[in-house]
Short mmCIF file of C-alpha atoms in Angstrom, two decimals:
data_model
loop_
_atom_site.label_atom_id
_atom_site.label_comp_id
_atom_site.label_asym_id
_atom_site.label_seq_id
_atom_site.Cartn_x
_atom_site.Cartn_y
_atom_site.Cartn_z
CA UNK A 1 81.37 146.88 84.91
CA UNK A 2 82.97 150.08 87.02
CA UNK A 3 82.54 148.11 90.21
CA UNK A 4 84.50 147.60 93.32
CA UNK A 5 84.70 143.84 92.38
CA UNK A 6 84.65 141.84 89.15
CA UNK A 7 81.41 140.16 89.43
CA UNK A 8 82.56 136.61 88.09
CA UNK A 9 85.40 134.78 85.99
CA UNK A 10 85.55 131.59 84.02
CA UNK A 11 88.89 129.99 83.13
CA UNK A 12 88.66 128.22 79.90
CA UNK A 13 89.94 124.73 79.19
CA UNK A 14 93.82 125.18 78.14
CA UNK A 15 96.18 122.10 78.65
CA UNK A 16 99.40 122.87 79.07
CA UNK A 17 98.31 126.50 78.61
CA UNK A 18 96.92 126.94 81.82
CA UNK A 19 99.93 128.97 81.92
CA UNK A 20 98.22 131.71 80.21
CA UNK A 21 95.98 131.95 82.92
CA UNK A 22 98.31 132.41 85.79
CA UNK A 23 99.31 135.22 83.76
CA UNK A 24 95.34 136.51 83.60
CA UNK A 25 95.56 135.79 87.60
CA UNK A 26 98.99 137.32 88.25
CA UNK A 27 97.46 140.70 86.16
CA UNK A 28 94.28 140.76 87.79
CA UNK A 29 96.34 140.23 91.21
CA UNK A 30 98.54 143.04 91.13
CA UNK A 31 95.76 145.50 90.47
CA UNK A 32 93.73 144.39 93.37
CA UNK A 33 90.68 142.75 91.85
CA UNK A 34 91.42 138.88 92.86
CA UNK A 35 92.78 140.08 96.22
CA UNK A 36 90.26 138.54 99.36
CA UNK A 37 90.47 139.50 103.75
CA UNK A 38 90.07 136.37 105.77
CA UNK A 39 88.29 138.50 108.29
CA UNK A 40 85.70 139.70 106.58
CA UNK A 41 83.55 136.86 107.07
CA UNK A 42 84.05 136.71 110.53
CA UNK A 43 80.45 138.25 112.69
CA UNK A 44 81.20 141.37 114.54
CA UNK A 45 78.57 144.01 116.45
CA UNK A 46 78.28 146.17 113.52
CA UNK A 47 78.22 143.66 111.07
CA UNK A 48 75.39 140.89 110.45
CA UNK A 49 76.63 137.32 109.83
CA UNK A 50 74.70 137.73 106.74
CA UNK A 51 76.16 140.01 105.05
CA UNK A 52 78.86 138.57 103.12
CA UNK A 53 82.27 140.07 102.07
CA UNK A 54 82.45 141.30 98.69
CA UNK A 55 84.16 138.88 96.23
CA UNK A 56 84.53 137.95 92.76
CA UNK A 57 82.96 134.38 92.06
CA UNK A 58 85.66 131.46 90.12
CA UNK A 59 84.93 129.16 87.93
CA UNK A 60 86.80 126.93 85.85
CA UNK A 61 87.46 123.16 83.62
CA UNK A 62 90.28 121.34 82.66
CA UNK A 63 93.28 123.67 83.68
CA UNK A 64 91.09 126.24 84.28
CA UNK A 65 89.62 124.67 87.44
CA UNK A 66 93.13 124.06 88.85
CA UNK A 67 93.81 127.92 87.72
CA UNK A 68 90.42 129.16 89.81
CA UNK A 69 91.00 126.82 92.61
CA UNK A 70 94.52 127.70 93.52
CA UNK A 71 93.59 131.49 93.27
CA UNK A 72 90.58 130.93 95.48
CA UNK A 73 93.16 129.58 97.97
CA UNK A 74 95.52 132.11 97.65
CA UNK A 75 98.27 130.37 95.51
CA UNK A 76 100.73 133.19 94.36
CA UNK A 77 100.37 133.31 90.41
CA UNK A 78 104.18 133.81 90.24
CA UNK A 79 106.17 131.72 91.23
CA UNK A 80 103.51 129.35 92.78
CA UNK A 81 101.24 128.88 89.86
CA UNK A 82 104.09 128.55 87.99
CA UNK A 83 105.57 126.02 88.82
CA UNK A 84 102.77 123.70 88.81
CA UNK A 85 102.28 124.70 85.08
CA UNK A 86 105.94 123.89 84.66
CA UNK A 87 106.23 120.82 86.63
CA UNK A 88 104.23 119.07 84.12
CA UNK A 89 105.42 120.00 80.90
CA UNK A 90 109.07 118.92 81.99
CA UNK A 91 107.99 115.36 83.44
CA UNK A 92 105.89 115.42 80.06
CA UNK A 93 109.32 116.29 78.41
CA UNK A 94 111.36 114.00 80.21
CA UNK A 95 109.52 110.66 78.25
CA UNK A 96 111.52 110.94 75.46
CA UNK A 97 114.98 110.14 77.74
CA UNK A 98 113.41 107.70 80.57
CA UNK A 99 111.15 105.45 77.59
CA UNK A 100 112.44 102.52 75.85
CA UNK A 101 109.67 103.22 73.12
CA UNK A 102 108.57 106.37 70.79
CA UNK A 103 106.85 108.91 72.92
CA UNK A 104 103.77 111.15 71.67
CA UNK A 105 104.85 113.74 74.58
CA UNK A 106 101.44 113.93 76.60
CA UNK A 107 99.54 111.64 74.49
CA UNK A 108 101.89 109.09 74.93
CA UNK A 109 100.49 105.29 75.79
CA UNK A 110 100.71 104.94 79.83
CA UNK A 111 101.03 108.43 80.41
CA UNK A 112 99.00 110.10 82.85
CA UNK A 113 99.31 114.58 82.77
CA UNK A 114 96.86 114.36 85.58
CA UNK A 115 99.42 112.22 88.02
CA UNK A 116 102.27 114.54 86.92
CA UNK A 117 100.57 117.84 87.91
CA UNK A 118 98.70 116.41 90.80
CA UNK A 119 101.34 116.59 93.10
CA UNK A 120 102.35 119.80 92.78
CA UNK A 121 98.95 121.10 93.11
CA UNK A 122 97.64 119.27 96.19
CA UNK A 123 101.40 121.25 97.02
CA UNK A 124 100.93 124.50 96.09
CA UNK A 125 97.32 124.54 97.49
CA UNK A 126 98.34 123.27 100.84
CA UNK A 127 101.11 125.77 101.02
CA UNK A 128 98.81 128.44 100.16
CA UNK A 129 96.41 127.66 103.41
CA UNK A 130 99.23 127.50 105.54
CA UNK A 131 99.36 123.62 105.86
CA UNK A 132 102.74 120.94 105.21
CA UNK A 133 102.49 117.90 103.70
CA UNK A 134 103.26 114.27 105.16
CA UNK A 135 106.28 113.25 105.28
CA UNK A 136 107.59 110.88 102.19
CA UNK A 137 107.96 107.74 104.61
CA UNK A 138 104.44 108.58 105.43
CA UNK A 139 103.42 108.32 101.92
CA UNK A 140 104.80 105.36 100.84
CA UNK A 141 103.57 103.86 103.85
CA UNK A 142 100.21 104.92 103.38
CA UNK A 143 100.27 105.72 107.10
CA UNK A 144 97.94 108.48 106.35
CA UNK A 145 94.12 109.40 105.71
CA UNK A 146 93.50 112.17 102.52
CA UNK A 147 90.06 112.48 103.95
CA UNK A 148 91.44 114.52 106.79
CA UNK A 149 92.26 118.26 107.11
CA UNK A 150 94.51 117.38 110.06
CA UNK A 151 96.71 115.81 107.35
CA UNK A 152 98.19 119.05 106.45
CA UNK A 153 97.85 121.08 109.68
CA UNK A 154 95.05 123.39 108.22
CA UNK A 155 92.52 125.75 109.96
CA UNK A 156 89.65 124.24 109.59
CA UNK A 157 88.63 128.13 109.75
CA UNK A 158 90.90 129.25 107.31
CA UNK A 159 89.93 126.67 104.55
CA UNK A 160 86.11 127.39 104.93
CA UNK A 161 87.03 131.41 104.54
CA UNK A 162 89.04 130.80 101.28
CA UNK A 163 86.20 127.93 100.02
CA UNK A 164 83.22 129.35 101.07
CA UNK A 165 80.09 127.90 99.54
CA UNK A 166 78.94 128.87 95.95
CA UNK A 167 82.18 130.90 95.46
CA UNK A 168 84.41 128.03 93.54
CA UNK A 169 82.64 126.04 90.70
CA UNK A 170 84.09 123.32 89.24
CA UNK A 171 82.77 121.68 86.17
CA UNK A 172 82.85 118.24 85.44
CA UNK A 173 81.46 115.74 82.17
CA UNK A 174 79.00 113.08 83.09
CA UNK A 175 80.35 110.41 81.16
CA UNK A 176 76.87 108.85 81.67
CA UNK A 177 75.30 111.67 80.05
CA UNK A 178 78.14 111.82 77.34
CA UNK A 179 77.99 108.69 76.20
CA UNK A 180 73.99 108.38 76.02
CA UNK A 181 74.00 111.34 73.84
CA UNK A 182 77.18 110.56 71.41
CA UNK A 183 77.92 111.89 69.00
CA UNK A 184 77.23 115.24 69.23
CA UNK A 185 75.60 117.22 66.57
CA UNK A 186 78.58 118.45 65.35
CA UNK A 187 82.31 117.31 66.79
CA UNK A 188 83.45 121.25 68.56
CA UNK A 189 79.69 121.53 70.07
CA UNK A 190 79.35 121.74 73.70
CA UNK A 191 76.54 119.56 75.28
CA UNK A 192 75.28 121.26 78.39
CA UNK A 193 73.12 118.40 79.07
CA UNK A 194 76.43 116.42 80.43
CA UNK A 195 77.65 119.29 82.11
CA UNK A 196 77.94 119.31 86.24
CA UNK A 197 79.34 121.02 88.96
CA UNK A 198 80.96 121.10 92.57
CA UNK A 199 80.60 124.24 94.43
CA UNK A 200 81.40 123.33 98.01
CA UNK A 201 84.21 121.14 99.93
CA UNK A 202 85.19 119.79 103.12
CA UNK A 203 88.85 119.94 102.40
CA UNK A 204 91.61 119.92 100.61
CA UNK A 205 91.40 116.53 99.21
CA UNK A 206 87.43 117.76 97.38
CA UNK A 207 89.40 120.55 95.60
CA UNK A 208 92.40 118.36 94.38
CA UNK A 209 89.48 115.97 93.17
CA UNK A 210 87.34 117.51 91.77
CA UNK A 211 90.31 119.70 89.69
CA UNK A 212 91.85 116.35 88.46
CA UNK A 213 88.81 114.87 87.29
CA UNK A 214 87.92 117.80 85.55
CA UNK A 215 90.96 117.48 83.67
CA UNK A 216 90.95 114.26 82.61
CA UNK A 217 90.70 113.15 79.14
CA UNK A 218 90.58 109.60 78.81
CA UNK A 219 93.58 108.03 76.67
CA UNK A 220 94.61 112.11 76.73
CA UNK A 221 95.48 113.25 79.94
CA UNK A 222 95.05 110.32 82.17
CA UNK A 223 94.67 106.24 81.59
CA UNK A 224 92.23 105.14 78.97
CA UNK A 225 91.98 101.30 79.56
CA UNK A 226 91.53 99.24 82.90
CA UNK A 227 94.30 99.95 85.30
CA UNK A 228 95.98 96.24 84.49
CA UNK A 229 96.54 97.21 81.11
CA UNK A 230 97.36 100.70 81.40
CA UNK A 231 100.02 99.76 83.97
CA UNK A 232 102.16 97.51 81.56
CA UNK A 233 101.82 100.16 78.82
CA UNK A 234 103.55 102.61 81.47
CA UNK A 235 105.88 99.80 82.74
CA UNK A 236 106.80 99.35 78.84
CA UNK A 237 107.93 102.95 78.74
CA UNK A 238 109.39 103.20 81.88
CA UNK A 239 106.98 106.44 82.54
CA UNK A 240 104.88 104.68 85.24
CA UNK A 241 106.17 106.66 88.29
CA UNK A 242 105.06 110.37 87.13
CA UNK A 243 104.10 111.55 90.17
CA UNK A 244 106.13 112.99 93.46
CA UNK A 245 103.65 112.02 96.25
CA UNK A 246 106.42 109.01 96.47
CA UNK A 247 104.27 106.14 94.66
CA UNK A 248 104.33 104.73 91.24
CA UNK A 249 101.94 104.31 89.10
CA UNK A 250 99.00 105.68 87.79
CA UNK A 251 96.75 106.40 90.43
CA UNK A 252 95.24 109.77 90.60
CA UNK A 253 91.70 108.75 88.49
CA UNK A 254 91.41 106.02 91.22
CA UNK A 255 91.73 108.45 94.13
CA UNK A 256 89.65 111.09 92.46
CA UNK A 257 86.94 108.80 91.26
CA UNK A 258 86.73 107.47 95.01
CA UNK A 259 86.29 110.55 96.44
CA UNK A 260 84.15 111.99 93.95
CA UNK A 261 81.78 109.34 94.05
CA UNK A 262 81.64 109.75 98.00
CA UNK A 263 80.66 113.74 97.24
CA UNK A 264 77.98 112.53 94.29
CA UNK A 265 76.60 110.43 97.27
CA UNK A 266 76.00 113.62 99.80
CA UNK A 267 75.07 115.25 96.88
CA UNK A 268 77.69 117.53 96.51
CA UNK A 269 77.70 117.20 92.90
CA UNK A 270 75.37 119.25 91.08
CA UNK A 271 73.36 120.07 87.56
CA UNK A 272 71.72 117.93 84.90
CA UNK A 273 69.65 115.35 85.53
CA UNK A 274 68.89 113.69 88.73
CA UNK A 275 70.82 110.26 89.55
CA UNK A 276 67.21 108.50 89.35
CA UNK A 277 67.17 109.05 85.78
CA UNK A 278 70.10 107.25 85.06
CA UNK A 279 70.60 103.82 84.18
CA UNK A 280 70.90 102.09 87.36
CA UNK A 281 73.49 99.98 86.14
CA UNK A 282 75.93 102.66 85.43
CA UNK A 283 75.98 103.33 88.92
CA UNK A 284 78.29 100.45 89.29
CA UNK A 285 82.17 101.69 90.04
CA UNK A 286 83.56 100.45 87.03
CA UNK A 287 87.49 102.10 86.15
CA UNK A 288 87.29 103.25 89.74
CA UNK A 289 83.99 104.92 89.71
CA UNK A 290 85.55 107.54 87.42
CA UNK A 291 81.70 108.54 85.81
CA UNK A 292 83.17 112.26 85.54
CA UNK A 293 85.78 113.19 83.01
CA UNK A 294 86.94 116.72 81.94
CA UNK A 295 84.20 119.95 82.50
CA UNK A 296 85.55 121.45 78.86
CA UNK A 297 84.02 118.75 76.90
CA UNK A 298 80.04 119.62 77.78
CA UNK A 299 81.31 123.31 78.33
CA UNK A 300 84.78 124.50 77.76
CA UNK A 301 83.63 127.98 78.57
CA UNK A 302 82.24 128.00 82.08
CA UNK A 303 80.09 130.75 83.20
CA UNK A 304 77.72 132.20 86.00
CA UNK A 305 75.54 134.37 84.01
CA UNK A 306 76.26 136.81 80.97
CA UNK A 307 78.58 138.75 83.13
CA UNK A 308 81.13 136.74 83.66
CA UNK A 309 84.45 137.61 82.22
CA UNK A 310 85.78 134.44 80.03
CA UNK A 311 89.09 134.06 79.87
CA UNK A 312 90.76 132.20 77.41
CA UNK A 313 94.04 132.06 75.23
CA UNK A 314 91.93 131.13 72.35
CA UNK A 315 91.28 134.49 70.45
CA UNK A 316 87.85 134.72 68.66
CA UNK A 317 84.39 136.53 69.78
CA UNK A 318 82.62 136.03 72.89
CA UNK A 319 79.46 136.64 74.19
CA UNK A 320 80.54 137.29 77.61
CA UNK A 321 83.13 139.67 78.16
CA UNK A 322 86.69 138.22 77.61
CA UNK A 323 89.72 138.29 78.48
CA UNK A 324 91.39 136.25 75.45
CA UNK A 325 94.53 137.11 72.67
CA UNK A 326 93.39 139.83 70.05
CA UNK A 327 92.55 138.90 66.26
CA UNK A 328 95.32 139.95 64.34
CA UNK A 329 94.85 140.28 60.43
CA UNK A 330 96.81 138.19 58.27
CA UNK A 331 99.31 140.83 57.23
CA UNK A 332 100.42 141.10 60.90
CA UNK A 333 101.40 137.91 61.72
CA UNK A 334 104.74 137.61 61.34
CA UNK A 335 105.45 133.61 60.16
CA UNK A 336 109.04 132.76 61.57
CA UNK A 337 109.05 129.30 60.36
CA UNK A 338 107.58 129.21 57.06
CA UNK A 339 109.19 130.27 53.87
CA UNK A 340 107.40 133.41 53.01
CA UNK A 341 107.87 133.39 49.42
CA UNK A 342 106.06 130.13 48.96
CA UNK A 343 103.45 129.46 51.50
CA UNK A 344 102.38 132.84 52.85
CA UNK A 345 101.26 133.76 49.05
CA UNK A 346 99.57 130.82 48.91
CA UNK A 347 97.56 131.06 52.16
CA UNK A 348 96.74 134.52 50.52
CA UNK A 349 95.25 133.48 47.92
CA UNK A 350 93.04 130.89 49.98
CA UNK A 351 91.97 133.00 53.21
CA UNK A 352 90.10 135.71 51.96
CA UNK A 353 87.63 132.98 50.60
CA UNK A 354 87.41 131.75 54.65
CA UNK A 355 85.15 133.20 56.91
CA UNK A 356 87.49 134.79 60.20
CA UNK A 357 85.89 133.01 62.75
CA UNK A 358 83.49 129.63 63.06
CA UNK A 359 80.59 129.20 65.91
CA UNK A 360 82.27 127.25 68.31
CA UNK A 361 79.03 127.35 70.91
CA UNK A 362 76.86 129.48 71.94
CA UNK A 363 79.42 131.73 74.22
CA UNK A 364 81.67 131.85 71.42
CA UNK A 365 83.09 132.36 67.62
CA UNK A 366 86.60 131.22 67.73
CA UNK A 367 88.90 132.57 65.07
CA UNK A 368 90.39 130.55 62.11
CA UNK A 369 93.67 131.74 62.01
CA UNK A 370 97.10 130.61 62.25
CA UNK A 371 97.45 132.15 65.93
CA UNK A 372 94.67 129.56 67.03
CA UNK A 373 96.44 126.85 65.08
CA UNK A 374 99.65 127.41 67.06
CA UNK A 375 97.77 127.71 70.37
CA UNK A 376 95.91 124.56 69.97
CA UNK A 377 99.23 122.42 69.54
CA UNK A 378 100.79 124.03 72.51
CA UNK A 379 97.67 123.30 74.45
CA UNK A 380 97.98 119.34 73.66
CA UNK A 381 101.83 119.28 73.67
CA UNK A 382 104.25 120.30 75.68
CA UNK A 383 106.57 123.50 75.36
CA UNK A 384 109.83 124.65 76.71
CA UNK A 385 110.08 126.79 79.95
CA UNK A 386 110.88 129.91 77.93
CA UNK A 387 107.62 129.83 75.33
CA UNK A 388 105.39 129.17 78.52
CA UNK A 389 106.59 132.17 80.48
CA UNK A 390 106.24 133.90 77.05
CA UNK A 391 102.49 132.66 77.01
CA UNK A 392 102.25 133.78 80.83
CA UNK A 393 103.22 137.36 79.38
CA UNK A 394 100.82 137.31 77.15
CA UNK A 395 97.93 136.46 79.26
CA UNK A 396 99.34 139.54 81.54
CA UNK A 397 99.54 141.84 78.55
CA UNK A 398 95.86 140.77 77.63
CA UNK A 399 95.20 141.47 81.20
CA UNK A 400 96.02 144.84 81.20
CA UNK A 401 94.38 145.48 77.91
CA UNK A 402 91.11 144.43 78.96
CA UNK A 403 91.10 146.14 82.11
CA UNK A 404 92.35 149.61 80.30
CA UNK A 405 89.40 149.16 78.00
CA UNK A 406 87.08 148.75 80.44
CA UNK A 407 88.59 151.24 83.04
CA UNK A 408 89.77 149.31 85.52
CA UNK A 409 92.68 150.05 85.65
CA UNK A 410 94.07 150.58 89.50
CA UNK A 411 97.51 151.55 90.71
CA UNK A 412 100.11 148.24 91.45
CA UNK A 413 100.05 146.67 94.84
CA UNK A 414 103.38 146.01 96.15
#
């Protein structure tokens, strides 16, 4: 891999963990490998219009697409990437003081993660390509059209430089596909046969899409019955305006749905099976035409090829290269919480007859351990400010491991 560019990345699935990768991206940032020149695509005498400028490929589900999409457009991991990470988990925190019912924290009845954190993405990305958003009269008005660049004062130029064909995938479920082939042969399997992808946009709006559709989990992350009933759930808890584009209400699976079904239509959406092969009836827009639902569920570890470094805060073995948490052995964890006495002797006496790790998919042998076990609840649920910069460290520190190991190691940018 001793390069002048990493070939590829895929950014796992990760809920509220997607912190972890803007620490993988702030890492791989400093030392020059995720850095990109807007005027290398541009044709001069000495060099062809064909020859491209030498870049590392994205690709990403769930958090992980929002993660690869704002680095393709230049989002600053810190505090940028940030923020969006912690946006969410304090609206997601907030339930328990604005709800006049128990709250489940993200998983809570009404709820919608995706209208939380769509805001400040469709944000951050804007900011990143130089553009400003309407103002809030504007959107409440609905005096303006998404479908335009002009909306947010972009370079048309600009946009196409930092989303050039091919270079951003996005994966996405085919809930058609999904749902024909439930259940899966076992409940952690991947099925690549639902699996699809969007690897070119027309604007901001396609990114922002495409990202919030690949995060959404029905009954999970976003609304899991028709928008009637899902609305006086939300009204019940008093968590129905989640979002800061100034309207209430869970809305972003409508707008996504629409605009993804416009992009399935010029065929921007790609993989699987052709639309012919479908049931024609499924074609109908039922729930807003939301037939895609979040890329980790057919394949939570995204890939080009076999080179493609995986990154993930899930630690286990990988057949790609990875960028993920190291295995520790049981007698270096260090349990804080548990009384050690009691519990820790009896998990001794149980793990050695457990195997370390279990075959997750193809790409991947995650590790049974209690590391995972933590990781997995702070995925779902949300976690103070402090433990998600601490997770944001660690996907740094992991960071520079890998890249020592490998020798890629480069001297800090400013």
């Amino acid at each position: 891999m001793a390069t002048s560019a990493l070939p590829s990345i895929g950014f796992s699935g990760a809920g509220f963990l997607g912190c972890y990768h803007v620490g993988v991206a702030a890492c791989l940032n400093r030392h020059g490998w995720l850095g990109f020149d807007d005027s290398a695509n541009q044709t001069t005498t000495t060099q062809p219009a064909t020859i491209k400028p030498l870049a590392t490929l994205l690709t990403g589900v769930s958090a992980g697409s929002m993660i690869a999409a704002a680095t393709a457009a230049g989002v600053a991991p810190e505090p940028d990437g940030m923020n969006v990470v912690l946006t969410a988990a304090r609206r997601t925190r907030e339930l328990s003081k604005k709800s006049r019912l128990p709250t489940f924290d993200a998983l809570t009845p009404g709820y919608s993660l995706i209208d939380a954190v769509e805001g400040s993405f469709r944000e951050a990305i804007v900011g990143a390509l130089g553009g400003t958003l309407p103002s809030q009269s504007q959107q409440q008005q609905c005096e303006y059209d998404r479908s335009l660049d002009s909306l947010y004062d972009i370079d048309p130029d600009l946009f196409q430089r930092r989303f050039p064909k091919g270079s951003l995938r996005i994966g996405l479920t085919d809930k058609r596909v999904l749902l024909s082939s439930f259940p899966p042969p076992s409940p952690l399997s991947s099925l690549p046969t639902a699996y699809r992808y969007v690897d070119s946009y027309r604007n901001v709006e396609d990114v922002v899409a495409a990202c919030m559709l690949s995060s959404y989990i029905p009954g999970v992350t976003g609304p899991l019955l028709q928008d009637n009933v899902s609305e006086k759930l939300a009204e019940a808890l008093n968590v129905g305006s989640n979002s800061n584009d100034g309207r209430s209400g869970n809305n972003t699976v409508k707008r996504a749905g629409q605009q993804l079904c416009e992009m399935t239509r010029l065929e921007m959406v790609k993989g699987g099976r052709s639309e012919s092969d479908l049931d024609a009836s499924s074609d109908e827009e039922e729930n807003h035409s939301t037939q895609y639902w979040d890329g980790g569920i057919a394949d939570v570890f995204p890939t080009f090829d076999e080179n493609t470094i995986i990154v993930s805060p899930i630690n286990g073995m990988y057949s790609n290269p990875a960028i993920c948490p190291a295995m520790q052995q049981f007698d270096e964890v260090e349990d804080r919480s548990l009384n050690k006495s009691s519990v820790r002797n009896l998990l001794r006496l149980y793990l050695p007859t457990l195997p370390a790790t279990f075959r997750h998919c193809s790409k991947s042998n995650l590790g049974l351990n209690m590391q995972n076990a933590s990781i997995a609840k702070e995925m779902i649920l949300s976690s103070e400010d402090e433990q998600l910069y601490h997770r944001f460290r660690e996907g740094y520190d992991d960071t520079t491991r890998f890249l020592d190991e490998k020798g890629l190691l480069r001297v800090f940018r400013g």
